[in-house]
Amino acid sequence: MALKLSMTCALYDRSQPLVDGRIKPQDIDLDIHVNSDDRSRQRDAREGKFDIAEFFSGIYLADLEHRTLGLTAIPIFVKRMFRHSYIYVNKHAAIRSPKDLEGKRIGIQTWFTTTALWARGILADEYGVDLSATTWVANWAEKIGAWQPPSWLNSRSLRKARSFMIC
């Protein structure tokens, strides 16, 4: 008898064969729900609506100490993309190198998206950017369990924070 599991993910070229049935997991009856809205997909995963969900790594990492999400991560990375292509610079902002981002505003979807996490790491580790010397502007704020932002973080959000603490 096949194991019945439900899954939510966005539709990418890497997930398409699973979604359209060209690839079938062995001994698993997989019910896939395609959802391109990151926010609702994250919410559905947190609320336990699916057995398997594509999820921001940063949210999971922020909650590890507190374990309020009740999730277990496995290292499957759906979006295997060259993330340098996700950094855009205003050509009128006099930015010629990553160090020039210090003192500027950097827009991100949310502090916890995997892409933002990766970009911050590259900027700090590879280019010496002082992350505390920038203002991080998130499309939306999130509260993750008891996680508190580091004291050096200068951030603001365009939209009000929503709490996703799961008790």
mmCIF file of C-alpha atoms in Angstrom:
data_model
loop_
_atom_site.group_PDB
_atom_site.id
_atom_site.type_symbol
_atom_site.label_atom_id
_atom_site.label_comp_id
_atom_site.label_asym_id
_atom_site.label_seq_id
_atom_site.Cartn_x
_atom_site.Cartn_y
_atom_site.Cartn_z
ATOM 1 C CA MET A 1 0.000 0.000 0.000
ATOM 2 C CA ALA A 2 1.334 3.433 -0.982
ATOM 3 C CA LEU A 3 1.987 6.115 1.603
ATOM 4 C CA LYS A 4 -0.426 9.043 1.084
ATOM 5 C CA LEU A 5 1.192 12.473 1.365
ATOM 6 C CA SER A 6 0.129 15.997 0.432
ATOM 7 C CA MET A 7 2.563 18.606 -0.819
ATOM 8 C CA THR A 8 2.515 22.303 -1.722
ATOM 9 C CA CYS A 9 5.086 23.997 -3.912
ATOM 10 C CA ALA A 10 5.410 26.601 -6.628
ATOM 11 C CA LEU A 11 5.618 25.556 -10.251
ATOM 12 C CA TYR A 12 9.202 25.643 -11.520
ATOM 13 C CA ASP A 13 10.959 23.803 -14.292
ATOM 14 C CA ARG A 14 12.401 21.584 -11.518
ATOM 15 C CA SER A 15 9.010 20.754 -9.992
ATOM 16 C CA GLN A 16 7.063 20.463 -13.265
ATOM 17 C CA PRO A 17 7.800 16.733 -13.867
ATOM 18 C CA LEU A 18 6.527 15.880 -10.377
ATOM 19 C CA VAL A 19 3.459 18.099 -10.783
ATOM 20 C CA ASP A 20 2.488 16.758 -14.205
ATOM 21 C CA GLY A 21 3.177 13.146 -13.249
ATOM 22 C CA ARG A 22 6.181 12.430 -15.500
ATOM 23 C CA ILE A 23 8.048 11.565 -12.299
ATOM 24 C CA LYS A 24 6.271 9.563 -9.613
ATOM 25 C CA PRO A 25 7.743 8.839 -6.204
ATOM 26 C CA GLN A 26 7.996 5.125 -5.569
ATOM 27 C CA ASP A 27 5.409 3.783 -3.103
ATOM 28 C CA ILE A 28 4.013 7.273 -2.432
ATOM 29 C CA ASP A 29 0.597 8.556 -3.470
ATOM 30 C CA LEU A 30 1.478 12.258 -3.677
ATOM 31 C CA ASP A 31 -1.287 14.865 -3.822
ATOM 32 C CA ILE A 32 0.407 18.057 -5.082
ATOM 33 C CA HIS A 33 -1.076 21.524 -4.670
ATOM 34 C CA VAL A 34 0.645 24.178 -6.785
ATOM 35 C CA ASN A 35 0.731 27.592 -5.130
ATOM 36 C CA SER A 36 2.948 30.358 -6.489
ATOM 37 C CA ASP A 37 2.150 32.720 -3.592
ATOM 38 C CA ASP A 38 5.109 32.454 -1.207
ATOM 39 C CA ARG A 39 3.212 33.992 1.655
ATOM 40 C CA SER A 40 0.190 31.699 1.607
ATOM 41 C CA ARG A 41 2.384 28.659 0.963
ATOM 42 C CA GLN A 42 4.446 29.514 4.071
ATOM 43 C CA ARG A 43 1.256 30.033 6.103
ATOM 44 C CA ASP A 44 -0.240 26.723 4.930
ATOM 45 C CA ALA A 45 2.959 24.895 5.888
ATOM 46 C CA ARG A 46 2.994 26.502 9.333
ATOM 47 C CA GLU A 47 -0.632 25.578 9.875
ATOM 48 C CA GLY A 48 0.090 21.933 9.011
ATOM 49 C CA LYS A 49 -2.181 21.846 5.970
ATOM 50 C CA PHE A 50 0.355 19.755 4.029
ATOM 51 C CA ASP A 51 2.734 16.921 4.844
ATOM 52 C CA ILE A 52 5.442 18.417 2.602
ATOM 53 C CA ALA A 53 5.974 22.082 1.799
ATOM 54 C CA GLU A 54 8.462 24.322 0.106
ATOM 55 C CA PHE A 55 9.589 26.608 2.934
ATOM 56 C CA PHE A 56 11.976 29.528 3.513
ATOM 57 C CA SER A 57 15.186 28.232 5.097
ATOM 58 C CA GLY A 58 15.587 31.434 7.132
ATOM 59 C CA ILE A 59 12.265 30.957 8.922
ATOM 60 C CA TYR A 60 13.183 27.407 9.839
ATOM 61 C CA LEU A 61 16.637 28.467 11.067
ATOM 62 C CA ALA A 62 15.239 31.379 13.106
ATOM 63 C CA ASP A 63 12.891 28.980 14.880
ATOM 64 C CA LEU A 64 15.395 26.171 15.574
ATOM 65 C CA GLU A 65 16.185 27.416 19.078
ATOM 66 C CA HIS A 66 12.498 27.756 19.972
ATOM 67 C CA ARG A 67 10.933 24.931 17.917
ATOM 68 C CA THR A 68 7.518 26.560 17.742
ATOM 69 C CA LEU A 69 6.879 25.620 14.103
ATOM 70 C CA GLY A 70 6.763 21.868 14.631
ATOM 71 C CA LEU A 71 8.499 21.242 11.306
ATOM 72 C CA THR A 72 11.401 19.025 10.293
ATOM 73 C CA ALA A 73 13.560 20.225 7.428
ATOM 74 C CA ILE A 74 15.167 17.981 4.873
ATOM 75 C CA PRO A 75 17.821 19.327 2.497
ATOM 76 C CA ILE A 76 15.929 19.479 -0.777
ATOM 77 C CA PHE A 77 16.426 22.754 -2.566
ATOM 78 C CA VAL A 78 13.880 23.266 -5.323
ATOM 79 C CA LYS A 79 15.262 26.545 -6.631
ATOM 80 C CA ARG A 80 18.805 25.729 -7.607
ATOM 81 C CA MET A 81 19.513 29.034 -9.236
ATOM 82 C CA PHE A 82 22.468 31.363 -9.480
ATOM 83 C CA ARG A 83 21.448 33.857 -6.793
ATOM 84 C CA HIS A 84 23.722 36.678 -7.970
ATOM 85 C CA SER A 85 21.030 37.329 -10.564
ATOM 86 C CA TYR A 86 18.624 38.252 -7.741
ATOM 87 C CA ILE A 87 20.534 41.357 -6.686
ATOM 88 C CA TYR A 88 19.441 44.509 -8.498
ATOM 89 C CA VAL A 89 21.081 47.906 -8.150
ATOM 90 C CA ASN A 90 19.613 51.312 -8.969
ATOM 91 C CA LYS A 91 21.943 52.641 -11.653
ATOM 92 C CA HIS A 92 21.449 56.203 -10.318
ATOM 93 C CA ALA A 93 22.549 55.300 -6.763
ATOM 94 C CA ALA A 94 26.334 55.582 -7.312
ATOM 95 C CA ILE A 95 26.886 51.953 -6.355
ATOM 96 C CA ARG A 96 29.920 50.512 -8.108
ATOM 97 C CA SER A 97 30.856 47.721 -5.716
ATOM 98 C CA PRO A 98 29.074 45.747 -2.981
ATOM 99 C CA LYS A 99 30.806 47.861 -0.277
ATOM 100 C CA ASP A 100 28.950 50.885 -1.685
ATOM 101 C CA LEU A 101 25.720 49.365 -0.306
ATOM 102 C CA GLU A 102 26.743 50.459 3.195
ATOM 103 C CA GLY A 103 24.584 53.392 4.266
ATOM 104 C CA LYS A 104 21.983 52.544 1.623
ATOM 105 C CA ARG A 105 18.555 50.918 1.791
ATOM 106 C CA ILE A 106 18.341 47.312 0.627
ATOM 107 C CA GLY A 107 14.925 45.941 -0.255
ATOM 108 C CA ILE A 108 14.080 42.316 0.498
ATOM 109 C CA GLN A 109 10.898 40.262 0.362
ATOM 110 C CA THR A 110 11.254 39.374 4.039
ATOM 111 C CA TRP A 111 14.229 38.971 6.380
ATOM 112 C CA PHE A 112 13.767 35.198 6.289
ATOM 113 C CA THR A 113 13.619 34.351 2.575
ATOM 114 C CA THR A 114 16.308 31.959 1.479
ATOM 115 C CA THR A 115 17.480 34.347 -1.243
ATOM 116 C CA ALA A 116 17.825 37.243 1.226
ATOM 117 C CA LEU A 117 19.675 34.982 3.668
ATOM 118 C CA TRP A 118 22.054 33.888 0.919
ATOM 119 C CA ALA A 119 22.583 37.442 -0.361
ATOM 120 C CA ARG A 120 23.401 38.766 3.130
ATOM 121 C CA GLY A 121 25.928 35.985 3.621
ATOM 122 C CA ILE A 122 27.636 36.655 0.296
ATOM 123 C CA LEU A 123 27.672 40.415 0.846
ATOM 124 C CA ALA A 124 29.215 40.036 4.322
ATOM 125 C CA ASP A 125 31.529 37.061 3.812
ATOM 126 C CA GLU A 126 32.732 37.587 0.266
ATOM 127 C CA TYR A 127 32.584 41.379 -0.083
ATOM 128 C CA GLY A 128 33.021 42.628 3.494
ATOM 129 C CA VAL A 129 29.748 44.559 3.574
ATOM 130 C CA ASP A 130 28.839 45.642 7.106
ATOM 131 C CA LEU A 131 25.224 44.466 7.312
ATOM 132 C CA SER A 132 24.561 46.776 10.257
ATOM 133 C CA ALA A 133 25.512 49.801 8.142
ATOM 134 C CA THR A 134 22.501 49.397 5.863
ATOM 135 C CA THR A 135 18.771 49.799 6.289
ATOM 136 C CA TRP A 136 16.910 46.633 5.381
ATOM 137 C CA VAL A 137 13.451 47.300 3.965
ATOM 138 C CA ALA A 138 11.257 44.200 3.896
ATOM 139 C CA ASN A 139 8.104 43.893 1.835
ATOM 140 C CA TRP A 140 6.535 42.418 4.954
ATOM 141 C CA ALA A 141 7.634 41.730 8.508
ATOM 142 C CA GLU A 142 7.266 38.402 10.198
ATOM 143 C CA LYS A 143 7.306 37.263 13.790
ATOM 144 C CA ILE A 144 8.714 33.791 14.186
ATOM 145 C CA GLY A 145 7.975 32.304 17.580
ATOM 146 C CA ALA A 146 10.184 33.958 20.189
ATOM 147 C CA TRP A 147 12.839 35.037 17.662
ATOM 148 C CA GLN A 148 14.096 38.563 18.201
ATOM 149 C CA PRO A 149 16.066 40.505 15.592
ATOM 150 C CA PRO A 150 19.717 41.090 16.432
ATOM 151 C CA SER A 151 20.431 44.426 18.117
ATOM 152 C CA TRP A 152 22.521 45.610 15.153
ATOM 153 C CA LEU A 153 19.697 45.147 12.647
ATOM 154 C CA ASN A 154 18.371 48.386 11.203
ATOM 155 C CA SER A 155 15.174 47.313 9.470
ATOM 156 C CA ARG A 156 11.692 48.412 8.640
ATOM 157 C CA SER A 157 8.832 46.834 6.763
ATOM 158 C CA LEU A 158 6.354 48.122 4.257
ATOM 159 C CA ARG A 159 3.574 46.029 5.735
ATOM 160 C CA LYS A 160 2.572 45.180 9.294
ATOM 161 C CA ALA A 161 4.056 42.083 10.896
ATOM 162 C CA ARG A 162 1.927 38.998 11.192
ATOM 163 C CA SER A 163 2.551 36.519 13.922
ATOM 164 C CA PHE A 164 2.869 32.913 12.836
ATOM 165 C CA MET A 165 3.759 31.455 16.211
ATOM 166 C CA ILE A 166 2.478 27.919 16.491
ATOM 167 C CA CYS A 167 1.882 26.704 20.023
#
